[in-house]
mmCIF file of C-alpha atoms and ligand atoms in Angstrom:
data_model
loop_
_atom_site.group_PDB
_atom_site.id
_atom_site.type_symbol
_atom_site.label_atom_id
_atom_site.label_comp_id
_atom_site.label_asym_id
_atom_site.label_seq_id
_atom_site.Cartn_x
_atom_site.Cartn_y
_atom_site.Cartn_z
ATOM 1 C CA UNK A 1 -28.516 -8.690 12.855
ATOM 2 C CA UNK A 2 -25.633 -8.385 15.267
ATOM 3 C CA UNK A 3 -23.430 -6.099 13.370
ATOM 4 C CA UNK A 4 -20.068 -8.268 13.151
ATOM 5 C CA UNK A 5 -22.524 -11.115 11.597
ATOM 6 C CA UNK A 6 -24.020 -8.578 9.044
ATOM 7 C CA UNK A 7 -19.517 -7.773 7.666
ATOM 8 C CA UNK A 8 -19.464 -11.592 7.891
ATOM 9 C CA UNK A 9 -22.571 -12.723 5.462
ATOM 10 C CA UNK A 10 -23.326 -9.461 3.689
ATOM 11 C CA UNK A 11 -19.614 -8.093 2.809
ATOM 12 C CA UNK A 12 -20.996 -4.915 2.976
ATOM 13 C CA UNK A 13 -21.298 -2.036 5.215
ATOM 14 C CA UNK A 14 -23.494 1.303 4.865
ATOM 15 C CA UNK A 15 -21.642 4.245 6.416
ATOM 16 C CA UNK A 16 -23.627 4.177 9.558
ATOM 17 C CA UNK A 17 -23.083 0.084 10.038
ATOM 18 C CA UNK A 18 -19.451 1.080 9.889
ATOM 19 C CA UNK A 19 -19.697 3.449 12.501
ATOM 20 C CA UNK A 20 -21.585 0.813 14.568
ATOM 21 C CA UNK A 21 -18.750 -1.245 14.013
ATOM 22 C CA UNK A 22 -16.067 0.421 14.629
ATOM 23 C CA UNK A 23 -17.527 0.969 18.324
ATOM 24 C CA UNK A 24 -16.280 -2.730 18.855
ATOM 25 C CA UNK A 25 -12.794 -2.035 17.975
ATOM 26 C CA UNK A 26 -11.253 -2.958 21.089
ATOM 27 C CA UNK A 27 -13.886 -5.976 22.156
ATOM 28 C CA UNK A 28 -11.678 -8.853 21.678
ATOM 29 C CA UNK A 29 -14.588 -11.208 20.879
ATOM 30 C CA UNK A 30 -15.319 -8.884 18.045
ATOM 31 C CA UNK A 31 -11.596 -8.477 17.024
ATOM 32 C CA UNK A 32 -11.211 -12.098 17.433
ATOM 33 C CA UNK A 33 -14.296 -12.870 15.385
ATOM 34 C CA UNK A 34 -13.863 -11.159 12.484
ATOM 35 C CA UNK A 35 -10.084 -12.011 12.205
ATOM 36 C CA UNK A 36 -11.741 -15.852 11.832
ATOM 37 C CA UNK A 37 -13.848 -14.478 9.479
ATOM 38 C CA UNK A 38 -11.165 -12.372 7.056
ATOM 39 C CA UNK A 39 -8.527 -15.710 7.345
ATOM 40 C CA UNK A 40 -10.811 -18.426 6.338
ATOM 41 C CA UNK A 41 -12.429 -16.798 3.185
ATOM 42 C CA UNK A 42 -8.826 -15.483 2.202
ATOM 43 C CA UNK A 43 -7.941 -19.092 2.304
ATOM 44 C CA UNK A 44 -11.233 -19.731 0.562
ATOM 45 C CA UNK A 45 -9.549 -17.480 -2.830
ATOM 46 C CA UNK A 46 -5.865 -17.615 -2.038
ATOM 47 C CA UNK A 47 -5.569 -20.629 0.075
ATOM 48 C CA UNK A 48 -2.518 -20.672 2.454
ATOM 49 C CA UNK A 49 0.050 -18.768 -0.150
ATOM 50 C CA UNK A 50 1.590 -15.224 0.368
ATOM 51 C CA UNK A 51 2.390 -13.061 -2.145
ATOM 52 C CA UNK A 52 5.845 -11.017 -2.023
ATOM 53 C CA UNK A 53 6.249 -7.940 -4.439
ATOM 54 C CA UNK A 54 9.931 -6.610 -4.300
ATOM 55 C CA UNK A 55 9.812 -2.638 -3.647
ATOM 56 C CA UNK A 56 12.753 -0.922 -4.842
ATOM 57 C CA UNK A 57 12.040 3.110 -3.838
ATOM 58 C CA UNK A 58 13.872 4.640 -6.786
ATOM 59 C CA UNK A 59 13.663 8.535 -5.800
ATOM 60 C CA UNK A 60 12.924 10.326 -2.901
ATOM 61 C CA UNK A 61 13.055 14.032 -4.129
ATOM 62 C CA UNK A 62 9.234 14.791 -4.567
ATOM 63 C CA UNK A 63 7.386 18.122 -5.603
ATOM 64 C CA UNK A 64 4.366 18.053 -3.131
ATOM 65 C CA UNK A 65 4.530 18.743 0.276
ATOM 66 C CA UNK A 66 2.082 16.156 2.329
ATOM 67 C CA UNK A 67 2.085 17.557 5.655
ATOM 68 C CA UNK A 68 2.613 13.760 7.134
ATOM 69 C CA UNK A 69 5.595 12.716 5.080
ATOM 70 C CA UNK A 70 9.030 12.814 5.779
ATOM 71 C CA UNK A 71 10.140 13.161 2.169
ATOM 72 C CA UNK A 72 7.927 16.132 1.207
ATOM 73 C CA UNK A 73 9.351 18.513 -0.738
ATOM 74 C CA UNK A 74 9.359 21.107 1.803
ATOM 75 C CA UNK A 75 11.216 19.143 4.151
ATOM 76 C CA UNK A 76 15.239 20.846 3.702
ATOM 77 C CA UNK A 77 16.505 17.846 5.845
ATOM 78 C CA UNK A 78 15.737 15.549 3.585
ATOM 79 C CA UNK A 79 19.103 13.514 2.161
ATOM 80 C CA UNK A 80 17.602 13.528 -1.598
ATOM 81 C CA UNK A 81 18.723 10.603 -3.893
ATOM 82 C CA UNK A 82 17.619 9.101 -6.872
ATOM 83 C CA UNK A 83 18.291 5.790 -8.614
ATOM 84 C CA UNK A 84 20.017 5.400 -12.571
ATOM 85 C CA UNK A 85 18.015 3.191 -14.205
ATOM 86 C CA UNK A 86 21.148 0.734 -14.350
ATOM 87 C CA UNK A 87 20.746 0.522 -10.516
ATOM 88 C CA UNK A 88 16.934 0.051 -10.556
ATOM 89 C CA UNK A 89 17.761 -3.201 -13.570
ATOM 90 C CA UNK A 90 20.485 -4.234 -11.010
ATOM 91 C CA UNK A 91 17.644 -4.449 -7.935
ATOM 92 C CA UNK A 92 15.478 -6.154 -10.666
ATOM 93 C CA UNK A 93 18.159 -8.670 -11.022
ATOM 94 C CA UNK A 94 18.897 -9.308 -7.420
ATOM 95 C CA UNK A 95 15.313 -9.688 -7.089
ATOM 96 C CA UNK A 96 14.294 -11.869 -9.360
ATOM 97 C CA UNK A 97 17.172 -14.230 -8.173
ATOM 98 C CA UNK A 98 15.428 -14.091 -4.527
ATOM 99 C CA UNK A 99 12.454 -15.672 -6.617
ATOM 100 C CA UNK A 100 10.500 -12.177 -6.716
ATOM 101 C CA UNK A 101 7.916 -11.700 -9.687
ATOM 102 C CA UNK A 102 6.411 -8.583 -8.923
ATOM 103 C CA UNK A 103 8.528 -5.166 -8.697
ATOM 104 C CA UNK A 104 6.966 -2.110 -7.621
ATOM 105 C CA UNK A 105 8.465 1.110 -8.754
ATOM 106 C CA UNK A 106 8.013 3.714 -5.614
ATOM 107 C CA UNK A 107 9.070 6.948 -5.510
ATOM 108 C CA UNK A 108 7.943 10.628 -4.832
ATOM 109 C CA UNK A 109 6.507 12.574 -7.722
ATOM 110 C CA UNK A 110 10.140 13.119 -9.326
ATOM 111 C CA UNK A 111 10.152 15.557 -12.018
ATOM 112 C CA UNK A 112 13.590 14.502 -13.173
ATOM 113 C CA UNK A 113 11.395 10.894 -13.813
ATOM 114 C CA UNK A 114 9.570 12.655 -17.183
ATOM 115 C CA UNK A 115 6.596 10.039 -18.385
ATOM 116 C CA UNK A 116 8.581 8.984 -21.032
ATOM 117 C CA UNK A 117 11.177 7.889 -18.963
ATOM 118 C CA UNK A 118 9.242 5.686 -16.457
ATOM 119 C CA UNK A 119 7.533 4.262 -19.481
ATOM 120 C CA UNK A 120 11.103 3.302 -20.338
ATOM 121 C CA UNK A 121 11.966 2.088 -17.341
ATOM 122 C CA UNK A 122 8.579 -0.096 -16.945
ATOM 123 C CA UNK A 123 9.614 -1.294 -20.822
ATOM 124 C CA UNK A 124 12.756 -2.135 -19.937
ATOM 125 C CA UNK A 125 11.770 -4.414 -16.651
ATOM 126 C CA UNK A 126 9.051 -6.148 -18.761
ATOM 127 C CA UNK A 127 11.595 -6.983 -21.829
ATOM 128 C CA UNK A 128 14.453 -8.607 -19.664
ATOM 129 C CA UNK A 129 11.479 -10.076 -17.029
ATOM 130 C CA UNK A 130 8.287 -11.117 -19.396
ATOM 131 C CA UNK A 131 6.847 -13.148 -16.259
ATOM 132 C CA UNK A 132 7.071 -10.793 -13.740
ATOM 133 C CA UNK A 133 4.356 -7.795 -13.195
ATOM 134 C CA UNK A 134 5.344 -4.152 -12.680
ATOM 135 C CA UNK A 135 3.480 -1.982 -9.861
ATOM 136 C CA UNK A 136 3.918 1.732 -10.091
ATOM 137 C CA UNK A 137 3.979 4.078 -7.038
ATOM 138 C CA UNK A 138 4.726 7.280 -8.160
ATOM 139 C CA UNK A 139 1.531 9.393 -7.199
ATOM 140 C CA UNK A 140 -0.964 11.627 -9.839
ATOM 141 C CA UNK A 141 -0.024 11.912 -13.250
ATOM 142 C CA UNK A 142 -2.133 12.938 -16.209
ATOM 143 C CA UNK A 143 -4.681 9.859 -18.015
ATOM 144 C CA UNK A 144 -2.213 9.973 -20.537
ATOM 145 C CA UNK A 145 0.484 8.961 -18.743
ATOM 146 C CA UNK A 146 -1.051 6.249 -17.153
ATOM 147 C CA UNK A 147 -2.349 5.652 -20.409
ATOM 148 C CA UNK A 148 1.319 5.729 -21.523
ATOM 149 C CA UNK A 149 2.461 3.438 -18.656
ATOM 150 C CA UNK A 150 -0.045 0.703 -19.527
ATOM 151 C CA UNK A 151 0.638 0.621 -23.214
ATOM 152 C CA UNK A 152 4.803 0.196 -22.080
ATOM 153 C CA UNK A 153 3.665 -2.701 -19.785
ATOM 154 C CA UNK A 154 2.384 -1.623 -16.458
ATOM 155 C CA UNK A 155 0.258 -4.132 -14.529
ATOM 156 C CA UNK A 156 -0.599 -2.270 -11.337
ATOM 157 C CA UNK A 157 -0.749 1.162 -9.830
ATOM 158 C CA UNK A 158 -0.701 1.926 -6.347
ATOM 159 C CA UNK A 159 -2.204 5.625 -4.756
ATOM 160 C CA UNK A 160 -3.659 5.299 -1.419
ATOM 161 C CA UNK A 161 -6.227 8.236 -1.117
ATOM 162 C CA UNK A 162 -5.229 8.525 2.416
ATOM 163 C CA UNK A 163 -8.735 9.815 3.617
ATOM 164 C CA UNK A 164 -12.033 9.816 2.032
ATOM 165 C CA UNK A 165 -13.058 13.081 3.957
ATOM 166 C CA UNK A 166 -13.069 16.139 2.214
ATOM 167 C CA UNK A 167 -12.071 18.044 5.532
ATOM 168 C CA UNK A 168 -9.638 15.452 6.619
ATOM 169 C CA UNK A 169 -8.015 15.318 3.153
ATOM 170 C CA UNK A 170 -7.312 19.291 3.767
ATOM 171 C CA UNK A 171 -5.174 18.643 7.202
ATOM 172 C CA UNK A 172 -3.033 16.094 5.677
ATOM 173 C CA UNK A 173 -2.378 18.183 2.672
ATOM 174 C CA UNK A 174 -1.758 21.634 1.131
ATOM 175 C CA UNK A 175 -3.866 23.753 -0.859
ATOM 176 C CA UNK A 176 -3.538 22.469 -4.204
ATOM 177 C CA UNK A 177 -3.775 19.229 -3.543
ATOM 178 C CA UNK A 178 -7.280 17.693 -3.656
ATOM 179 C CA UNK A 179 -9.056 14.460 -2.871
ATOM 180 C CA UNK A 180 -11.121 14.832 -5.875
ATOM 181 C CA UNK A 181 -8.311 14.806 -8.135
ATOM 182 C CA UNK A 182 -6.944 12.037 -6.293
ATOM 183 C CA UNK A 183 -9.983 9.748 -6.772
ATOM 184 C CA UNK A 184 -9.915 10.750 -10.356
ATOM 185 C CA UNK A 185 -6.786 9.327 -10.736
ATOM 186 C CA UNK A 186 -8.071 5.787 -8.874
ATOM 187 C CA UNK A 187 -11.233 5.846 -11.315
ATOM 188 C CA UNK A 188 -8.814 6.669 -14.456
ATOM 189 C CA UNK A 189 -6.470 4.030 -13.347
ATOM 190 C CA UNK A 190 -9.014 1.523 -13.211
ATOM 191 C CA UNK A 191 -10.739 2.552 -16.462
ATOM 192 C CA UNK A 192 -7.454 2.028 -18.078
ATOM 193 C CA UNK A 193 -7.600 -1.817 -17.101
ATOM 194 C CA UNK A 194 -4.462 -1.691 -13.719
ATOM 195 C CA UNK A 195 -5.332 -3.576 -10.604
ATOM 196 C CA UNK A 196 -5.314 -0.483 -8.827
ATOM 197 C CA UNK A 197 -4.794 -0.005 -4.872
ATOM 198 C CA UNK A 198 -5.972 2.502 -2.901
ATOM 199 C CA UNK A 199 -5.560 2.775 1.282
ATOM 200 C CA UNK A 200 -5.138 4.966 3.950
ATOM 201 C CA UNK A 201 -3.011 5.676 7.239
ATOM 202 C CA UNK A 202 -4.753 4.590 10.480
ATOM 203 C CA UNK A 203 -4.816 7.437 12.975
ATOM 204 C CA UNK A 204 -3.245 9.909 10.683
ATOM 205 C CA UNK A 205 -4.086 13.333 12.519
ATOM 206 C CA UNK A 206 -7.686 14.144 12.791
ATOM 207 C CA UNK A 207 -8.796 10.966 11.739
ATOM 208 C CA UNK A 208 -11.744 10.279 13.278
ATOM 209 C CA UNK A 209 -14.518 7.331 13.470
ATOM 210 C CA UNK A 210 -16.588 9.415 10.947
ATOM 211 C CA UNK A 211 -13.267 9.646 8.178
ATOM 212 C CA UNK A 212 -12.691 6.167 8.368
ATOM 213 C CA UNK A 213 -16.494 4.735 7.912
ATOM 214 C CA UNK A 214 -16.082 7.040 4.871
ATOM 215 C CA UNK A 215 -12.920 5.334 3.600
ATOM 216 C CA UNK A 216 -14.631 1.974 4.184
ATOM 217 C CA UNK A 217 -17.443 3.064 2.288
ATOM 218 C CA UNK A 218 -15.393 4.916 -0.664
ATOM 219 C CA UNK A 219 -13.454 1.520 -0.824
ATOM 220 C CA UNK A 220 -16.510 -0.555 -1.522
ATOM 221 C CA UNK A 221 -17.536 1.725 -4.069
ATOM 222 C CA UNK A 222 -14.136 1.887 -5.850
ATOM 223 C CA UNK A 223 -13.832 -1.737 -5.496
ATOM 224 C CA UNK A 224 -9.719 -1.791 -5.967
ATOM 225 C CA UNK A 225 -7.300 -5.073 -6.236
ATOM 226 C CA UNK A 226 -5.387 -3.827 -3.335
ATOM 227 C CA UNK A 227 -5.899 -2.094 -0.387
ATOM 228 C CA UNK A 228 -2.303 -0.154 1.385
ATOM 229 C CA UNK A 229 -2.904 0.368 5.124
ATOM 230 C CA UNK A 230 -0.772 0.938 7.940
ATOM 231 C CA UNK A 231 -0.183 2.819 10.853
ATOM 232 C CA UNK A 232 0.527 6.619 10.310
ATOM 233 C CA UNK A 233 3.765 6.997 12.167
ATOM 234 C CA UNK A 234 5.615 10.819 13.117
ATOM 235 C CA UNK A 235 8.330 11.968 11.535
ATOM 236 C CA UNK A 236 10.462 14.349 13.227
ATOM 237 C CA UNK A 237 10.636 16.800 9.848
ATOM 238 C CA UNK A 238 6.959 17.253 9.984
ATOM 239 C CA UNK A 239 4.385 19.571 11.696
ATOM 240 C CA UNK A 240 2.831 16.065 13.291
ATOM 241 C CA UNK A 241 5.765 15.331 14.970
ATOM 242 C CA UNK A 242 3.985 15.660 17.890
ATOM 243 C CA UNK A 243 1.319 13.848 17.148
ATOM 244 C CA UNK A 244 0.794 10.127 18.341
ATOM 245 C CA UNK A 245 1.361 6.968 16.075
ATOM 246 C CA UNK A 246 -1.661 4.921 14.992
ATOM 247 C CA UNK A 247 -2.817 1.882 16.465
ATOM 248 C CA UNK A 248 -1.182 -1.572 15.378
ATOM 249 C CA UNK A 249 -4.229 -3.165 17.345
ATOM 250 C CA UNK A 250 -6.837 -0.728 15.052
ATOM 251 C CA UNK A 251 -4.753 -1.761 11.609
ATOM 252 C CA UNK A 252 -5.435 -5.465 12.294
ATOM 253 C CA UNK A 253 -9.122 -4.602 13.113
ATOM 254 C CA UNK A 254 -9.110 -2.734 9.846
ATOM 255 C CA UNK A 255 -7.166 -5.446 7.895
ATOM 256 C CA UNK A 256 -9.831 -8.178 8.590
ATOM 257 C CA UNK A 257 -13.104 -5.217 8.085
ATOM 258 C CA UNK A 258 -10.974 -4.932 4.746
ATOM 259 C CA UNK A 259 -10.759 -8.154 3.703
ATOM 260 C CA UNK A 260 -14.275 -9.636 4.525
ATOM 261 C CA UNK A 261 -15.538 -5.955 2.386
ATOM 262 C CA UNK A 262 -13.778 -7.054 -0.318
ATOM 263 C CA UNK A 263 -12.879 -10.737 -0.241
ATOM 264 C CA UNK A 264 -10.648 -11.342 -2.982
ATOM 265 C CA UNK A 265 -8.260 -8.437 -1.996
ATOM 266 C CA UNK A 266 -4.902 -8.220 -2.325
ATOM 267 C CA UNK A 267 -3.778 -6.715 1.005
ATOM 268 C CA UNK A 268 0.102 -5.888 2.442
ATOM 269 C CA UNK A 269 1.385 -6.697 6.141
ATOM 270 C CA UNK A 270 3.048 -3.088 5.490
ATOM 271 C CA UNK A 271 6.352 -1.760 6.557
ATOM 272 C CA UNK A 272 4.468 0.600 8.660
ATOM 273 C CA UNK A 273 2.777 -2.193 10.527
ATOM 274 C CA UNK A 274 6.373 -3.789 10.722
ATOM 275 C CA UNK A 275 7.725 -0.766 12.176
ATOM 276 C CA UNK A 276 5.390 -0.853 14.838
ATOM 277 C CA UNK A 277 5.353 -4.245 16.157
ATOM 278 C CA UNK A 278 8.092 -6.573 15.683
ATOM 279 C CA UNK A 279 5.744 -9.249 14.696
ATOM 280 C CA UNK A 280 3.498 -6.879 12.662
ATOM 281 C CA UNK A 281 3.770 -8.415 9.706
ATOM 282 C CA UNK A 282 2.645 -12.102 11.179
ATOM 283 C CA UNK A 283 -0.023 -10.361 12.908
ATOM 284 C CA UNK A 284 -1.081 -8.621 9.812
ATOM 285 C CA UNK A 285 -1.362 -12.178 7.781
ATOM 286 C CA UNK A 286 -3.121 -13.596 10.953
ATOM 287 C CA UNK A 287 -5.634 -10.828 10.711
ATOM 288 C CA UNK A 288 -6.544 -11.384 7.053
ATOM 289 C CA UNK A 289 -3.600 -9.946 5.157
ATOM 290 C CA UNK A 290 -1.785 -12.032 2.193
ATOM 291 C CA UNK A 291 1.082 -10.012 0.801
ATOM 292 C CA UNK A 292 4.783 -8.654 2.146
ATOM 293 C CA UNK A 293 6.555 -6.207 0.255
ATOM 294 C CA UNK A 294 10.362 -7.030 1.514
ATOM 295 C CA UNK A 295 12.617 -4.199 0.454
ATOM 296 C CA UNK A 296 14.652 -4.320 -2.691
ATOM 297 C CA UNK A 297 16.374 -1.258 -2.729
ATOM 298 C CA UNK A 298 20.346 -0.415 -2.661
ATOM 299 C CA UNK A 299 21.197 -0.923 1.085
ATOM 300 C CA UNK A 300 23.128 2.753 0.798
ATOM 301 C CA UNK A 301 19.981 4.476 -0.072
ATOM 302 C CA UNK A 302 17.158 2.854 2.332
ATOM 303 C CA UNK A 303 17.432 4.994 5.209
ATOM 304 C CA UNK A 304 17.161 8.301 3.070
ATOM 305 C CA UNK A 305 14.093 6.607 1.803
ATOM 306 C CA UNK A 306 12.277 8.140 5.196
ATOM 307 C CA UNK A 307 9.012 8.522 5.329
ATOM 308 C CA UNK A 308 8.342 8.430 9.113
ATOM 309 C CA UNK A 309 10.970 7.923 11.700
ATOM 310 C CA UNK A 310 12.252 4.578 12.304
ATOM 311 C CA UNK A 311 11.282 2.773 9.200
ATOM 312 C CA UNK A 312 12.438 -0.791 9.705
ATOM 313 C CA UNK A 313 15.105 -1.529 6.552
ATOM 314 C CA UNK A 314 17.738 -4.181 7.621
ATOM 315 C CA UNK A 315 15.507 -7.281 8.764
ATOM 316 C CA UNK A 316 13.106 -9.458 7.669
ATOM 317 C CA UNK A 317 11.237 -6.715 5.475
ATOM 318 C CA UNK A 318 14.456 -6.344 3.102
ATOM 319 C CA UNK A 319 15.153 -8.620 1.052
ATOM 320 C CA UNK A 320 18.185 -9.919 2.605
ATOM 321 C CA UNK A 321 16.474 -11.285 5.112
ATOM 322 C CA UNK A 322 13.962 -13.020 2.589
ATOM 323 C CA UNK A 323 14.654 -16.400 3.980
ATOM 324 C CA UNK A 324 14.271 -15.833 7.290
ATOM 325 C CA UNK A 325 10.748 -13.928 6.206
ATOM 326 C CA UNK A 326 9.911 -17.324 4.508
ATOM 327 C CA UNK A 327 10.476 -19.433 7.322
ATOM 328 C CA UNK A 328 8.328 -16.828 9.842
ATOM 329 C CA UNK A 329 5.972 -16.996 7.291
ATOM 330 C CA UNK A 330 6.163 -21.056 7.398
ATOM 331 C CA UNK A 331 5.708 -21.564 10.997
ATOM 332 C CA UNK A 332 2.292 -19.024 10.738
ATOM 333 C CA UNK A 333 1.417 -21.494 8.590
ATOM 334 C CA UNK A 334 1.357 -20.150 5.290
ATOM 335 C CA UNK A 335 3.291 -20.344 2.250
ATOM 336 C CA UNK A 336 5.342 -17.988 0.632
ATOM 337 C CA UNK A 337 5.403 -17.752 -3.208
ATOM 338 C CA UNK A 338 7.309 -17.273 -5.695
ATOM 339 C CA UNK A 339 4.591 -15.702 -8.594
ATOM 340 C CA UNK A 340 3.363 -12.581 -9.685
ATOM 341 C CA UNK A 341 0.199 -12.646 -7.379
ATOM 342 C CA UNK A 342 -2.363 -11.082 -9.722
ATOM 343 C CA UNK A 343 -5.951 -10.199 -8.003
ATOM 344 C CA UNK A 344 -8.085 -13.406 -8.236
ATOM 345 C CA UNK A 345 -11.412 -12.282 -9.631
ATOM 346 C CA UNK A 346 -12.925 -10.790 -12.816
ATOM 347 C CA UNK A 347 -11.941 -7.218 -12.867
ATOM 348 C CA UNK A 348 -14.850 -5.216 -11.417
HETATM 349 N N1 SAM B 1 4.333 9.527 -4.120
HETATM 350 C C1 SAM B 1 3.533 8.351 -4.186
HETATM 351 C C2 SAM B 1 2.131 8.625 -3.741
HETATM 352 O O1 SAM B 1 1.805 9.746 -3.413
HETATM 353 O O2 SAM B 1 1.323 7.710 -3.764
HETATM 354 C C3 SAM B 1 4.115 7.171 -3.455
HETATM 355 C C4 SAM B 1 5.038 7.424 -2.314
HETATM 356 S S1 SAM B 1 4.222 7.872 -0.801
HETATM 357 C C5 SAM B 1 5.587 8.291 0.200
HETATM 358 C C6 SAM B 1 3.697 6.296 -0.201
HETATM 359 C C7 SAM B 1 2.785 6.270 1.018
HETATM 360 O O3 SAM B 1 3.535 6.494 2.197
HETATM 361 C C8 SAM B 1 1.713 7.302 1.091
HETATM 362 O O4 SAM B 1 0.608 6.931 0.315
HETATM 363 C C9 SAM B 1 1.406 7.402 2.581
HETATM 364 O O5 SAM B 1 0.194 6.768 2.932
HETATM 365 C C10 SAM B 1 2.613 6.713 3.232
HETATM 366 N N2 SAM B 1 3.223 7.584 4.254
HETATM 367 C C11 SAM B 1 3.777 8.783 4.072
HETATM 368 N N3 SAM B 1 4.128 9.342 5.255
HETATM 369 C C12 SAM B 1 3.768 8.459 6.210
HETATM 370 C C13 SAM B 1 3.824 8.455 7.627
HETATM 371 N N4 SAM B 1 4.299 9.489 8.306
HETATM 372 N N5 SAM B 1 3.367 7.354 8.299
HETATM 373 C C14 SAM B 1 2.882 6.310 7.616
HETATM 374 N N6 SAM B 1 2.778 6.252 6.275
HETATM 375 C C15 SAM B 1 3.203 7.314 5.573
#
């Protein structure tokens, strides 16, 4: 079986099947195929709506040093800032009056943010908004504190394992960082009942065919709610500076191999792919996506919340420009939503 046809009736791919595909990356009748594919069975489980979740990035100061990432700790440059948990209520607030009901706490891993005090803060968001779900970003933390973070209200949990190679995983990070720790996090969050998300940066540095058949694979057999990817993009703080950014055109390949693997998905236009291309997002829902994550964060703090270098933060991804988001999304011809956007299926 031609393998395009095999993604499109099996939903599956072996590691070498995913290799074979991803030779057709740039054959448009491929692309073009499988982007058919990814946006009628989304439609199929989610019909035309898209989901918004409201991100408000409430620290930047973070304790590990991820060679890709603008706000590692190692990075001096970095303008560090960190949210009072009045201002994080007050983005709540202004969120949930744009119609948001889903707020995802992201940060870097902030010791100053103890478990006890984002279990507060998640408590606090679920007491004032009972209808809306809380995502946390903030990286690895012990079972117990996820354990913690559920029992205070958590719904979801987002920690992209950013490459499913062993060897890869070692250039993107330092020593004592691991990507079997990482996955043990994924496999405790899901264990502890979170629609988890995991992902990855397309053409991070050294990323080759081989490392991303192996995330495709390690995402089938994780089986998560959501799936983060975007392009990895430089930042001029980092020792990739030099490096090139990833492909938008690969992302949307990747966004519809994503979605027909794992049909009921919930899967971001990111910033990233925003950043990129000034109709990324579209293109991202065109190519199989269903969720935007607009930017909820105090205006004074957005550009410190740099991750690579010219993260988009003033248009259509903040939530200012929510309206004008809603009517883009309109005229693709889908719907945006105002509801907490839960994963569709049985948990697996
Ligand atoms: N600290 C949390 C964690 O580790 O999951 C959440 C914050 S972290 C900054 C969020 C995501 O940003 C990472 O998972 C990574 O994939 C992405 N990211 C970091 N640097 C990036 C870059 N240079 N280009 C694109 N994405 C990047």
């Amino acid at each position: 079986m031609e393998i395009t046809e095999k993604l499109i009736k099996t939903h599956s791919l072996s590691r070498e099947e995913a290799l074979e595909l991803l030779k057709h990356t740039k054959d448009p009748a491929a692309v073009a195929k499988l982007a058919r594919a990814a946006v009628e069975i989304r439609r199929r489980y989610y019909g035309d709506k898209v989901f918004t979740r409201g991100l408000i990035e409430f620290t930047n100061y973070c304790k590990n040093n991820c060679y890709y990432c603008g706000i590692r700790g190692g990075n001096l440059h970095a303008v560090r800032y960190r949210l009072a948990e009045e201002e994080i209520m007050d983005c709540c607030r202004n969120g949930y009056d744009l119609g948001f009901r889903t707020f995802v706490l992201q940060g870097g891993e902030d010791p100053f943010y103890t478990d006890e005090k984002i279990a507060g803060l998640v408590k606090g968001i679920k007491k004032r908004y009972p209808d809306c779900a809380v995502t946390l970003s903030i990286g690895e933390k012990t079972r117990e504190a996820y354990r913690m973070f559920r029992d205070a209200g958590a719904d979801r949990y987002l920690l992209r394992h950013e490459t499913a190679n062993e060897e890869h995983y070692k250039r993107l990070h330092p020593a004592g960082m691991s990507l079997r720790a990482r996955k043990q996090c994924l496999y405790d969050l899901k264990d502890l009942g979170y629609q988890v998300g995991a992902g990855f940066m397309v053409g991070s540095p050294g990323q080759t065919p081989e490392c991303l058949a192996e995330d495709l694979v390690f995402l089938q057999e994780l089986k998560p709610q959501m799936v983060g990817m975007g392009p990895f993009i430089p930042h001029h703080d980092t020792r990739f500076a030099g490096e090139p950014a990833g492909s938008v055109e690969l992302t949307l390949f990747l966004l519809s191999v994503v979605r027909l693997l794992l049909p009921k998905v919930l899967l971001p236009a990111t910033t990233a792919l925003g950043t990129m291309d000034p109709c990324g997002r579209e293109r991202g829902l065109e190519a199989g996506a269903n969720v935007v994550m607009p930017n909820l964060s105090p205006v004074k703090n957005r550009k410190q919340y740099d991750l690579y270098d010219n993260k988009i933060c003033t248009g259509e991804e903040a939530a200012e420009g929510f309206e004008c988001l809603r009517q883009k999304v309109a005229s693709a011809g889908y719907r945006l939503v105002s509801e907490r956007g839960d994963f569709c299926g049985a948990d697996e």
